[in-house]
Tab-separated table of C-alpha atoms in Angstrom:
chain	number	residue	atom	x	y	z
A	1	MET	CA	2.657	-12.058	-18.051
A	2	ILE	CA	3.249	-9.223	-15.569
A	3	GLY	CA	4.847	-10.215	-12.267
A	4	ARG	CA	4.466	-13.606	-10.559
A	5	MET	CA	8.205	-14.327	-10.690
A	6	LYS	CA	8.241	-15.778	-7.169
A	7	GLU	CA	5.361	-18.106	-7.980
A	8	MET	CA	7.018	-19.242	-11.206
A	9	ASP	CA	10.347	-19.804	-9.450
A	10	ARG	CA	8.631	-21.953	-6.814
A	11	LEU	CA	6.988	-24.120	-9.472
A	12	GLU	CA	10.264	-24.455	-11.358
A	13	GLN	CA	12.085	-25.550	-8.195
A	14	MET	CA	9.532	-28.273	-7.543
A	15	HIS	CA	9.642	-29.366	-11.176
A	16	ALA	CA	13.429	-29.628	-11.061
A	17	SER	CA	13.437	-31.965	-8.044
A	18	GLY	CA	13.140	-35.023	-10.281
A	19	GLN	CA	10.843	-36.796	-7.822
A	20	PHE	CA	7.119	-36.925	-7.115
A	21	GLU	CA	5.772	-33.515	-6.155
A	22	PHE	CA	2.255	-32.483	-5.217
A	23	MET	CA	1.415	-28.775	-5.114
A	24	VAL	CA	-1.880	-27.400	-3.794
A	25	MET	CA	-2.516	-23.964	-5.314
A	26	TYR	CA	-5.400	-21.752	-4.264
A	27	GLY	CA	-6.569	-18.163	-4.329
A	28	ARG	CA	-9.711	-16.158	-4.915
A	29	ARG	CA	-11.261	-15.849	-8.361
A	30	ARG	CA	-9.637	-13.537	-10.952
A	31	ILE	CA	-6.358	-13.558	-9.036
A	32	GLY	CA	-4.384	-15.110	-11.906
A	33	LYS	CA	-3.880	-18.753	-10.880
A	34	THR	CA	-4.759	-20.126	-14.300
A	35	THR	CA	-2.494	-17.599	-16.030
A	36	ILE	CA	0.437	-18.762	-13.892
A	37	LEU	CA	-0.279	-22.403	-14.653
A	38	GLN	CA	-0.707	-21.758	-18.376
A	39	GLU	CA	2.645	-19.970	-18.511
A	40	PHE	CA	4.268	-22.827	-16.580
A	41	SER	CA	2.667	-25.373	-18.932
A	42	ARG	CA	4.266	-23.740	-21.963
A	43	ARG	CA	7.687	-24.583	-20.554
A	44	HIS	CA	7.149	-28.256	-19.737
A	45	LYS	CA	5.388	-31.404	-20.845
A	46	THR	CA	2.010	-30.933	-19.198
A	47	ILE	CA	-1.444	-32.452	-18.987
A	48	PHE	CA	-3.644	-29.445	-18.204
A	49	PHE	CA	-7.241	-30.234	-17.313
A	50	SER	CA	-9.720	-27.501	-16.420
A	51	ALA	CA	-12.679	-29.003	-14.568
A	52	GLN	CA	-16.035	-27.426	-15.278
A	53	GLU	CA	-19.191	-26.942	-13.272
A	54	LYS	CA	-20.994	-29.948	-14.703
A	55	ASN	CA	-21.718	-33.513	-13.646
A	56	ASP	CA	-19.021	-36.038	-12.808
A	57	ALA	CA	-19.593	-38.235	-15.869
A	58	LEU	CA	-19.045	-35.353	-18.292
A	59	ASN	CA	-15.898	-34.148	-16.521
A	60	LEU	CA	-14.552	-37.715	-16.559
A	61	GLN	CA	-15.338	-37.938	-20.287
A	62	ASP	CA	-13.421	-34.712	-20.950
A	63	PHE	CA	-10.496	-35.880	-18.825
A	64	SER	CA	-10.415	-39.243	-20.609
A	65	ARG	CA	-10.266	-37.555	-24.006
A	66	LEU	CA	-7.476	-35.225	-22.892
A	67	ILE	CA	-5.132	-37.861	-21.476
A	68	GLN	CA	-5.712	-40.356	-24.284
A	69	GLU	CA	-4.943	-37.753	-26.920
A	70	GLN	CA	-1.879	-36.766	-24.899
A	71	PHE	CA	-0.435	-40.271	-24.592
A	72	ASP	CA	-1.896	-42.176	-27.577
A	73	GLY	CA	-2.628	-39.435	-30.084
A	74	GLY	CA	-6.365	-40.085	-30.216
A	75	PHE	CA	-9.516	-40.739	-28.195
A	76	ILE	CA	-10.928	-44.253	-28.021
A	77	ALA	CA	-13.512	-44.251	-25.230
A	78	GLY	CA	-14.113	-42.713	-21.847
A	79	PHE	CA	-12.811	-44.503	-18.767
A	80	ALA	CA	-15.382	-46.187	-16.560
A	81	ASN	CA	-14.202	-44.318	-13.470
A	82	TRP	CA	-11.501	-41.980	-12.127
A	83	GLU	CA	-9.504	-44.884	-10.701
A	84	ASP	CA	-9.034	-46.293	-14.210
A	85	ALA	CA	-8.119	-42.860	-15.582
A	86	PHE	CA	-5.456	-42.211	-12.951
A	87	HIS	CA	-4.119	-45.766	-13.266
A	88	TYR	CA	-3.779	-45.193	-17.024
A	89	ILE	CA	-1.638	-42.091	-16.390
A	90	GLY	CA	0.727	-44.037	-14.123
A	91	ARG	CA	0.981	-46.881	-16.647
A	92	LYS	CA	1.742	-44.509	-19.523
A	93	MET	CA	4.356	-42.546	-17.626
A	94	GLN	CA	7.829	-42.697	-19.153
A	95	GLU	CA	11.087	-41.414	-17.735
A	96	GLN	CA	10.368	-37.864	-18.882
A	97	ARG	CA	9.006	-35.542	-16.204
A	98	THR	CA	5.239	-35.070	-16.594
A	99	VAL	CA	3.129	-32.329	-14.995
A	100	LEU	CA	-0.531	-33.093	-14.283
A	101	ILE	CA	-2.563	-29.967	-13.525
A	102	ILE	CA	-6.205	-30.161	-12.468
A	103	ASP	CA	-7.561	-26.628	-12.425
A	104	GLU	CA	-10.757	-25.825	-10.466
A	105	PHE	CA	-10.435	-29.108	-8.605
A	106	PRO	CA	-13.421	-28.288	-6.319
A	107	PHE	CA	-15.748	-28.736	-9.324
A	108	LEU	CA	-14.670	-32.390	-9.425
A	109	ALA	CA	-14.541	-33.086	-5.714
A	110	GLU	CA	-17.883	-31.487	-4.882
A	111	THR	CA	-19.766	-33.655	-7.375
A	112	ASN	CA	-17.678	-36.753	-6.589
A	113	PRO	CA	-16.125	-36.568	-3.082
A	114	SER	CA	-14.526	-40.002	-3.555
A	115	ILE	CA	-12.036	-38.546	-6.041
A	116	LYS	CA	-9.896	-37.380	-3.114
A	117	SER	CA	-9.617	-40.938	-1.796
A	118	ILE	CA	-8.916	-42.234	-5.295
A	119	LEU	CA	-6.080	-39.755	-5.711
A	120	GLN	CA	-4.731	-40.579	-2.258
A	121	HIS	CA	-4.652	-44.303	-3.126
A	122	ARG	CA	-2.968	-43.660	-6.466
A	123	ILE	CA	-0.333	-41.411	-4.868
A	124	ASP	CA	0.444	-43.886	-2.079
A	125	HIS	CA	0.590	-46.988	-4.296
A	126	ASP	CA	2.017	-45.712	-7.566
A	127	TRP	CA	2.666	-42.055	-8.248
A	128	LYS	CA	4.983	-41.291	-5.325
A	129	GLU	CA	7.554	-43.529	-7.005
A	130	ARG	CA	7.128	-41.882	-10.405
A	131	ASN	CA	8.381	-38.734	-12.059
A	132	ILE	CA	5.065	-36.889	-11.709
A	133	PHE	CA	4.400	-33.306	-10.652
A	134	LEU	CA	0.748	-33.081	-9.600
A	135	ILE	CA	-0.882	-29.662	-9.147
A	136	LEU	CA	-4.406	-29.279	-7.794
A	137	CYS	CA	-5.733	-25.746	-8.110
A	138	GLY	CA	-8.950	-24.149	-6.844
A	139	SER	CA	-10.669	-20.816	-6.316
A	140	SER	CA	-12.625	-21.934	-3.269
A	141	VAL	CA	-10.090	-21.069	-0.582
A	142	SER	CA	-12.007	-22.755	2.235
A	143	PHE	CA	-12.405	-25.963	0.205
A	144	MET	CA	-8.724	-26.157	-0.703
A	145	LEU	CA	-7.673	-25.502	2.906
A	146	ASN	CA	-10.158	-27.826	4.584
A	147	ASP	CA	-11.175	-30.490	2.062
A	148	VAL	CA	-7.833	-30.912	0.298
A	149	MET	CA	-5.172	-30.023	2.890
A	150	GLY	CA	-7.252	-30.346	6.051
A	151	TYR	CA	-6.655	-32.996	8.704
A	152	LYS	CA	-9.826	-34.925	7.776
A	153	SER	CA	-9.065	-35.008	4.055
A	154	PRO	CA	-7.781	-38.256	2.486
A	155	LEU	CA	-5.087	-36.119	0.835
A	156	TYR	CA	-3.841	-34.763	4.160
A	157	GLY	CA	-0.049	-35.049	4.397
A	158	ARG	CA	0.405	-35.990	0.731
A	159	SER	CA	1.175	-32.544	-0.658
A	160	THR	CA	4.813	-31.514	-0.857
A	161	GLY	CA	4.011	-27.839	-1.209
A	162	SER	CA	1.207	-25.282	-1.151
A	163	MET	CA	0.796	-21.829	-2.631
A	164	GLU	CA	-1.792	-19.147	-2.013
A	165	VAL	CA	-1.797	-16.776	-4.962
A	166	LEU	CA	-2.258	-13.291	-3.514
A	167	PRO	CA	-3.124	-9.931	-5.076
A	168	PHE	CA	-0.327	-7.745	-6.390
A	169	ASP	CA	0.969	-4.982	-4.150
A	170	TYR	CA	0.936	-1.387	-5.397
A	171	LEU	CA	4.470	-1.644	-6.822
A	172	GLU	CA	3.580	-4.696	-8.920
A	173	SER	CA	0.248	-3.142	-9.914
A	174	ALA	CA	2.053	-0.074	-11.238
A	175	ALA	CA	3.480	-2.184	-14.076
A	176	PHE	CA	-0.009	-2.241	-15.640
A	177	PHE	CA	0.092	1.552	-16.086
A	178	PRO	CA	3.369	2.542	-17.771
A	179	ASP	CA	1.883	5.819	-19.051
A	180	TYR	CA	0.594	7.022	-15.664
A	181	SER	CA	2.305	9.368	-13.219
A	182	GLU	CA	3.332	7.904	-9.847
A	183	GLU	CA	0.313	9.593	-8.282
A	184	ASP	CA	-2.127	8.130	-10.821
A	185	LYS	CA	-0.578	4.673	-10.439
A	186	ILE	CA	-1.356	4.756	-6.715
A	187	MET	CA	-4.878	6.031	-7.389
A	188	ALA	CA	-5.453	3.261	-9.935
A	189	TYR	CA	-4.317	0.764	-7.302
A	190	GLY	CA	-6.764	2.343	-4.849
A	191	MET	CA	-9.607	1.894	-7.320
A	192	LEU	CA	-8.739	-1.583	-8.623
A	193	GLY	CA	-6.655	-3.270	-5.930
A	194	GLY	CA	-4.109	-5.913	-6.894
A	195	VAL	CA	-6.229	-8.387	-8.869
A	196	PRO	CA	-4.635	-8.748	-12.326
A	197	ARG	CA	-7.939	-9.172	-14.171
A	198	TYR	CA	-9.221	-5.915	-12.714
A	199	LEU	CA	-5.990	-4.028	-13.358
A	200	SER	CA	-6.031	-5.065	-17.006
A	201	ALA	CA	-9.502	-3.522	-17.390
A	202	PHE	CA	-8.000	-0.013	-17.245
A	203	ASP	CA	-6.096	1.444	-20.201
A	204	SER	CA	-3.198	3.649	-19.106
A	205	ARG	CA	-3.557	5.642	-22.343
A	206	ARG	CA	-6.845	6.935	-20.915
A	207	SER	CA	-7.246	9.132	-17.845
A	208	LEU	CA	-8.460	7.661	-14.569
A	209	ARG	CA	-11.798	9.421	-15.045
A	210	GLU	CA	-12.224	7.970	-18.552
A	211	ASN	CA	-11.408	4.488	-17.266
A	212	VAL	CA	-13.890	4.802	-14.412
A	213	ILE	CA	-16.579	5.615	-16.991
A	214	SER	CA	-15.714	2.939	-19.553
A	215	ALA	CA	-14.632	0.054	-17.287
A	216	ILE	CA	-16.794	0.525	-14.171
A	217	LEU	CA	-19.774	2.861	-14.601
A	218	SER	CA	-20.913	1.982	-18.117
A	219	GLU	CA	-23.723	-0.554	-18.282
A	220	GLY	CA	-22.379	-3.927	-19.403
A	221	ALA	CA	-18.765	-3.059	-18.547
A	222	PHE	CA	-16.764	-5.913	-17.037
A	223	LEU	CA	-16.386	-4.255	-13.637
A	224	ASN	CA	-19.880	-2.754	-13.484
A	225	GLU	CA	-21.389	-5.675	-11.516
A	226	GLU	CA	-18.336	-7.851	-10.891
A	227	PRO	CA	-18.494	-8.009	-7.048
A	228	GLU	CA	-22.183	-8.944	-7.065
A	229	ILE	CA	-21.617	-11.614	-9.709
A	230	LEU	CA	-18.799	-13.227	-7.738
A	231	LEU	CA	-20.786	-13.175	-4.492
A	232	ARG	CA	-23.673	-14.941	-6.235
A	233	MET	CA	-21.217	-17.577	-7.469
A	234	GLU	CA	-19.634	-18.115	-4.043
A	235	LEU	CA	-22.433	-17.620	-1.501
A	236	ARG	CA	-26.007	-18.660	-0.798
A	237	GLU	CA	-27.259	-15.348	0.600
A	238	PRO	CA	-25.502	-12.663	-1.438
A	239	ALA	CA	-27.965	-9.947	-0.366
A	240	VAL	CA	-26.776	-10.098	3.261
A	241	TYR	CA	-23.117	-10.100	2.224
A	242	ASN	CA	-23.748	-7.146	-0.089
A	243	SER	CA	-25.222	-5.244	2.850
A	244	ILE	CA	-22.268	-6.076	5.100
A	245	LEU	CA	-19.711	-5.005	2.519
A	246	GLU	CA	-21.578	-1.776	1.836
A	247	ALA	CA	-21.680	-1.026	5.570
A	248	VAL	CA	-17.953	-1.631	6.020
A	249	ALA	CA	-17.093	0.377	2.892
A	250	ASN	CA	-18.977	3.323	4.357
A	251	GLY	CA	-17.295	3.328	7.745
A	252	CYS	CA	-19.012	0.700	9.930
A	253	ASN	CA	-15.998	-1.143	11.320
A	254	ARG	CA	-17.331	-3.122	14.302
A	255	VAL	CA	-19.781	-6.017	14.360
A	256	VAL	CA	-22.321	-4.154	16.473
A	257	GLU	CA	-22.234	-1.180	14.093
A	258	ILE	CA	-22.585	-3.437	11.052
A	259	ALA	CA	-25.456	-5.378	12.625
A	260	ASP	CA	-27.309	-2.149	13.445
A	261	ARG	CA	-26.729	-0.775	9.956
A	262	ILE	CA	-28.055	-3.850	8.124
A	263	HIS	CA	-30.729	-4.760	10.727
A	264	GLU	CA	-29.408	-8.259	11.456
A	265	GLU	CA	-28.598	-10.012	14.739
A	266	LYS	CA	-25.028	-9.566	15.935
A	267	SER	CA	-24.432	-13.350	16.158
A	268	LYS	CA	-25.626	-13.883	12.593
A	269	CYS	CA	-23.534	-10.972	11.389
A	270	SER	CA	-20.413	-12.429	13.044
A	271	LYS	CA	-20.901	-15.705	11.190
A	272	TYR	CA	-21.156	-13.936	7.855
A	273	MET	CA	-18.072	-11.892	8.661
A	274	LEU	CA	-16.071	-15.094	9.154
A	275	THR	CA	-17.109	-16.263	5.693
A	276	LEU	CA	-15.990	-12.981	4.154
A	277	GLN	CA	-12.663	-13.358	5.950
A	278	THR	CA	-12.251	-16.827	4.430
A	279	LEU	CA	-12.908	-15.325	1.004
A	280	ARG	CA	-10.097	-12.821	1.731
A	281	LEU	CA	-12.496	-9.894	1.281
A	282	ILE	CA	-12.563	-8.676	4.884
A	283	GLU	CA	-9.864	-8.629	7.539
A	284	LYS	CA	-9.923	-7.982	11.263
A	285	ARG	CA	-7.300	-5.459	12.310
A	286	VAL	CA	-6.122	-4.496	15.783
A	287	PRO	CA	-3.987	-1.555	16.969
A	288	CYS	CA	-0.265	-2.128	16.505
A	289	GLY	CA	1.145	-4.123	19.413
A	290	GLU	CA	-2.257	-5.437	20.571
A	291	PRO	CA	-3.071	-9.194	20.628
A	292	GLY	CA	-5.186	-10.579	17.810
A	293	ASP	CA	-8.243	-11.024	20.042
A	294	SER	CA	-8.163	-7.405	21.231
A	295	LYS	CA	-11.594	-5.871	21.787
A	296	LYS	CA	-10.316	-2.809	19.933
A	297	GLY	CA	-10.325	-4.785	16.675
A	298	ILE	CA	-12.106	-3.390	13.646
A	299	TYR	CA	-13.037	-4.862	10.257
A	300	GLU	CA	-11.923	-3.487	6.931
A	301	ILE	CA	-12.360	-4.557	3.325
A	302	THR	CA	-8.991	-5.817	2.124
A	303	ASP	CA	-9.699	-5.662	-1.618
A	304	HIS	CA	-9.489	-2.068	-2.812
A	305	PHE	CA	-11.777	-2.605	-5.796
A	306	TYR	CA	-14.508	-4.023	-3.562
A	307	LYS	CA	-14.015	-1.113	-1.178
A	308	PHE	CA	-14.257	1.369	-4.063
A	309	TRP	CA	-17.200	-0.383	-5.722
A	310	TYR	CA	-19.313	-0.728	-2.567
A	311	ARG	CA	-18.593	2.845	-1.495
A	312	TYR	CA	-19.470	4.434	-4.815
A	313	VAL	CA	-21.210	2.127	-7.316
A	314	PHE	CA	-23.324	-0.131	-5.093
A	315	SER	CA	-24.356	2.621	-2.678
A	316	ASN	CA	-25.379	4.978	-5.502
A	317	LYS	CA	-26.592	2.639	-8.232
A	318	SER	CA	-30.038	4.190	-8.796
A	319	TYR	CA	-28.697	7.725	-8.377
A	320	TYR	CA	-25.854	7.180	-10.859
A	321	ALA	CA	-28.294	5.681	-13.374
A	322	MET	CA	-30.226	8.971	-13.380
A	323	LEU	CA	-27.139	11.163	-13.126
A	324	GLY	CA	-25.311	9.525	-16.018
A	325	ALA	CA	-21.825	8.026	-16.163
A	326	ASP	CA	-20.024	11.309	-16.980
A	327	LYS	CA	-21.397	13.267	-14.028
A	328	ALA	CA	-21.135	10.232	-11.732
A	329	ALA	CA	-17.437	9.995	-12.594
A	330	ASP	CA	-17.044	13.695	-11.787
A	331	GLU	CA	-18.573	13.124	-8.341
A	332	ILE	CA	-16.306	10.151	-7.685
A	333	MET	CA	-13.152	11.964	-8.765
A	334	GLY	CA	-14.175	14.932	-6.634
A	335	ASP	CA	-14.279	12.712	-3.555
A	336	ILE	CA	-11.395	10.395	-4.377
A	337	SER	CA	-8.870	12.102	-2.089
A	338	ASN	CA	-11.110	11.325	0.901
A	339	TYR	CA	-11.338	7.696	-0.185
A	340	MET	CA	-7.597	7.379	-0.818
A	341	GLY	CA	-6.452	8.118	2.747
A	342	PRO	CA	-6.574	4.512	4.058
A	343	VAL	CA	-5.373	3.184	0.692
A	344	PHE	CA	-2.326	5.444	0.875
A	345	GLU	CA	-1.614	4.164	4.380
A	346	GLU	CA	-1.591	0.610	2.971
A	347	VAL	CA	0.751	1.702	0.170
A	348	CYS	CA	3.060	3.215	2.787
A	349	ARG	CA	2.886	0.034	4.872
A	350	GLN	CA	4.034	-2.003	1.874
A	351	TYR	CA	6.864	0.495	1.389
A	352	LEU	CA	7.943	0.049	5.032
A	353	VAL	CA	7.942	-3.721	4.660
A	354	ARG	CA	10.196	-3.469	1.605
A	355	GLN	CA	12.510	-1.080	3.435
A	356	ALA	CA	12.674	-3.479	6.382
A	357	LYS	CA	13.535	-6.423	4.130
A	358	ALA	CA	16.269	-4.347	2.520
A	359	GLY	CA	17.713	-3.439	5.935
A	360	ARG	CA	16.976	0.278	5.511
A	361	LEU	CA	15.101	0.783	8.779
A	362	PRO	CA	16.859	1.395	12.128
A	363	PHE	CA	15.806	-2.102	13.247
A	364	VAL	CA	13.922	-5.158	12.003
A	365	PRO	CA	10.248	-4.597	12.950
A	366	TYR	CA	8.285	-7.268	14.753
A	367	VAL	CA	4.971	-5.620	13.820
A	368	ILE	CA	3.971	-2.909	11.346
A	369	SER	CA	0.412	-1.574	11.349
A	370	LYS	CA	-1.837	1.323	12.280
A	371	TRP	CA	-2.284	2.251	15.940
A	372	TRP	CA	-5.239	3.895	17.653
A	373	GLY	CA	-6.150	4.285	21.288
A	374	ASN	CA	-5.946	6.562	24.319
A	375	ASN	CA	-3.062	8.998	24.581
A	376	PRO	CA	-2.556	9.892	28.276
A	377	ALA	CA	-0.469	12.901	27.287
A	378	ILE	CA	-3.514	14.657	25.814
A	379	ARG	CA	-6.190	12.653	27.681
A	380	ALA	CA	-7.940	11.869	24.427
A	381	GLN	CA	-8.105	9.315	21.641
A	382	ASP	CA	-5.222	9.475	19.206
A	383	ASP	CA	-3.787	7.485	16.301
A	384	VAL	CA	-0.629	6.836	14.318
A	385	ASP	CA	-1.049	6.072	10.609
A	386	LEU	CA	1.709	3.461	10.761
A	387	LEU	CA	3.806	2.190	13.647
A	388	ALA	CA	6.704	-0.250	13.442
A	389	LEU	CA	7.905	-1.772	16.713
A	390	ASP	CA	10.755	-4.124	17.527
A	391	LYS	CA	10.096	-7.337	19.442
A	392	LYS	CA	10.754	-5.754	22.844
A	393	LYS	CA	8.712	-2.631	21.973
A	394	GLU	CA	11.687	-0.470	22.872
A	395	LYS	CA	12.271	0.902	19.362
A	396	GLY	CA	9.691	2.424	17.074
A	397	VAL	CA	9.231	4.085	13.702
A	398	PHE	CA	6.237	6.454	13.776
A	399	VAL	CA	4.834	7.299	10.343
A	400	GLU	CA	2.429	10.004	9.167
A	401	CYS	CA	0.909	9.392	5.704
A	402	LYS	CA	-0.698	12.304	3.846
A	403	PHE	CA	-2.498	11.975	0.522
A	404	ARG	CA	-3.398	15.623	0.118
A	405	SER	CA	-3.058	18.121	-2.721
A	406	ARG	CA	-1.010	20.552	-0.601
A	407	PRO	CA	2.433	20.198	0.991
A	408	MET	CA	2.451	18.734	4.492
A	409	ALA	CA	2.476	21.535	7.087
A	410	MET	CA	4.008	21.868	10.553
A	411	GLU	CA	0.670	21.113	12.210
A	412	GLU	CA	0.833	17.506	10.990
A	413	TYR	CA	4.430	17.225	12.177
A	414	ASP	CA	3.339	18.331	15.649
A	415	ASP	CA	0.435	15.871	15.641
A	416	LEU	CA	2.783	12.928	15.144
A	417	VAL	CA	5.162	14.163	17.840
A	418	THR	CA	2.208	14.339	20.244
A	419	ALA	CA	1.082	10.813	19.277
A	420	THR	CA	4.508	9.388	20.159
A	421	GLU	CA	3.925	10.454	23.774
A	422	ALA	CA	1.437	7.593	24.082
A	423	PHE	CA	4.485	5.264	24.010
A	424	PRO	CA	6.737	6.221	26.945
A	425	ASP	CA	8.363	2.767	26.955
A	426	VAL	CA	9.651	3.188	23.392
A	427	LYS	CA	13.084	4.624	24.043
A	428	GLU	CA	14.334	5.016	20.470
A	429	LYS	CA	11.822	6.841	18.273
A	430	THR	CA	12.200	7.597	14.584
A	431	LEU	CA	9.734	9.918	12.844
A	432	MET	CA	8.857	9.411	9.188
A	433	PHE	CA	6.549	11.541	7.061
A	434	ILE	CA	5.259	10.362	3.675
A	435	SER	CA	3.428	12.973	1.600
A	436	ARG	CA	1.778	12.968	-1.809
A	437	SER	CA	2.473	16.678	-2.348
A	438	GLY	CA	5.788	17.145	-0.591
A	439	PHE	CA	6.500	19.320	2.448
A	440	THR	CA	6.625	22.959	3.427
A	441	GLU	CA	10.066	24.499	3.793
A	442	ALA	CA	9.546	24.807	7.565
A	443	VAL	CA	8.890	21.069	7.820
A	444	ARG	CA	11.996	20.321	5.772
A	445	ARG	CA	14.192	22.458	8.037
A	446	ARG	CA	12.791	20.896	11.212
A	447	ALA	CA	13.100	17.338	9.850
A	448	ALA	CA	16.740	17.956	8.933
A	449	LYS	CA	17.445	19.323	12.412
A	450	GLU	CA	15.660	16.531	14.304
A	451	GLY	CA	16.621	13.605	12.052
A	452	ALA	CA	13.090	12.856	10.809
A	453	VAL	CA	12.718	11.034	7.492
A	454	LEU	CA	10.767	12.698	4.655
A	455	VAL	CA	9.521	10.589	1.734
A	456	GLY	CA	7.833	11.998	-1.357
A	457	ILE	CA	5.545	9.989	-3.603
A	458	GLU	CA	8.409	9.219	-5.999
A	459	GLY	CA	10.336	7.624	-3.151
A	460	LEU	CA	7.646	4.973	-2.717
A	461	TYR	CA	8.786	3.376	-5.986
A	462	GLU	CA	12.349	2.802	-4.778
């Protein structure tokens, strides 16, 4: 298993407590929750039940068989109800620590909502005094947050820990591609994002172009229709969500722009956007230093594979079918540098966060994000790829990120210097330039003279 050391350490700490523990684990589909739990199960005595999308009686029958074979070595008959099944577990518990994992818990609770109350009763009247480690896991993020941990849930206040399993960052994703150059590792991350199942679809012994053909563009390939399939599984009106995601992937960042593009009412569009935010597919972003409800906020797709797929595959499906996978891949690779700009900014943001945690920045940032807005110095709109500010907004690190095939020139250096003039209250300013293709000699000399920081693509892996 690649990565997930923090998640495994957290589970091990809770297991080692020697008292009743109840973990709620959640995260979007394909993110690797089950893989984590399977690896954890190999290390400890575990009852691992994967609920399925079928009726309550059949899931109860499967659960009955599993726990009876676990404790008694054979299956006698199904329990009459979940209360009897959970009571049986408590009665059979010995001194040895036992882990009970129910994966895809929403499949149980949606067909039988009373199971939450049954579990709550069993925890309160039996299990909290026993050596049990209960883990409920689910892919429906909203269900796990609201129906399991929410204030109105019978299980509210019973959990002793929660864990949202998140996508890998670019540094963790790079471990899937040991044969790639640093540049290709970042491009693979831009195409696939940080979802382990997607990352494993590419073979680092093949070029990026070959992988795009075999894993994404070829009919029947795993990633060829993956976003559409998942939306149909999660949502009632996938066509509208497809349209929204396509609009955002192609540059419509505000609700009014999205509504105009897909010919839907703004109010309806806003509601759908909230759902996509809950699914962790879209995120509202505001200029660095602005409040969360700023009217300058824009929406962006957070998952790089979805962004890539809706920009290229979904928007050009009929065209690519006529063009053929080989030529379609050539078109994509010819445009990929344009696509990679925002992805590279995100990679650089993750780098800044790591530097901050390691104490390698001039101060500990309070916020790190992109900034855009009016620059009074030039009386025009301006932007900073990344800006890190301290809590008092008196210190700042201003970052220019360039994913181009030529060394960064003096013009880009000057642009960042001009952008800093939009922040007269920031007294201590540090300039940082991060470039895919290095820097011209003139830029290097000026940076050395003025104390600016230059980071090449290899430096992002430090």
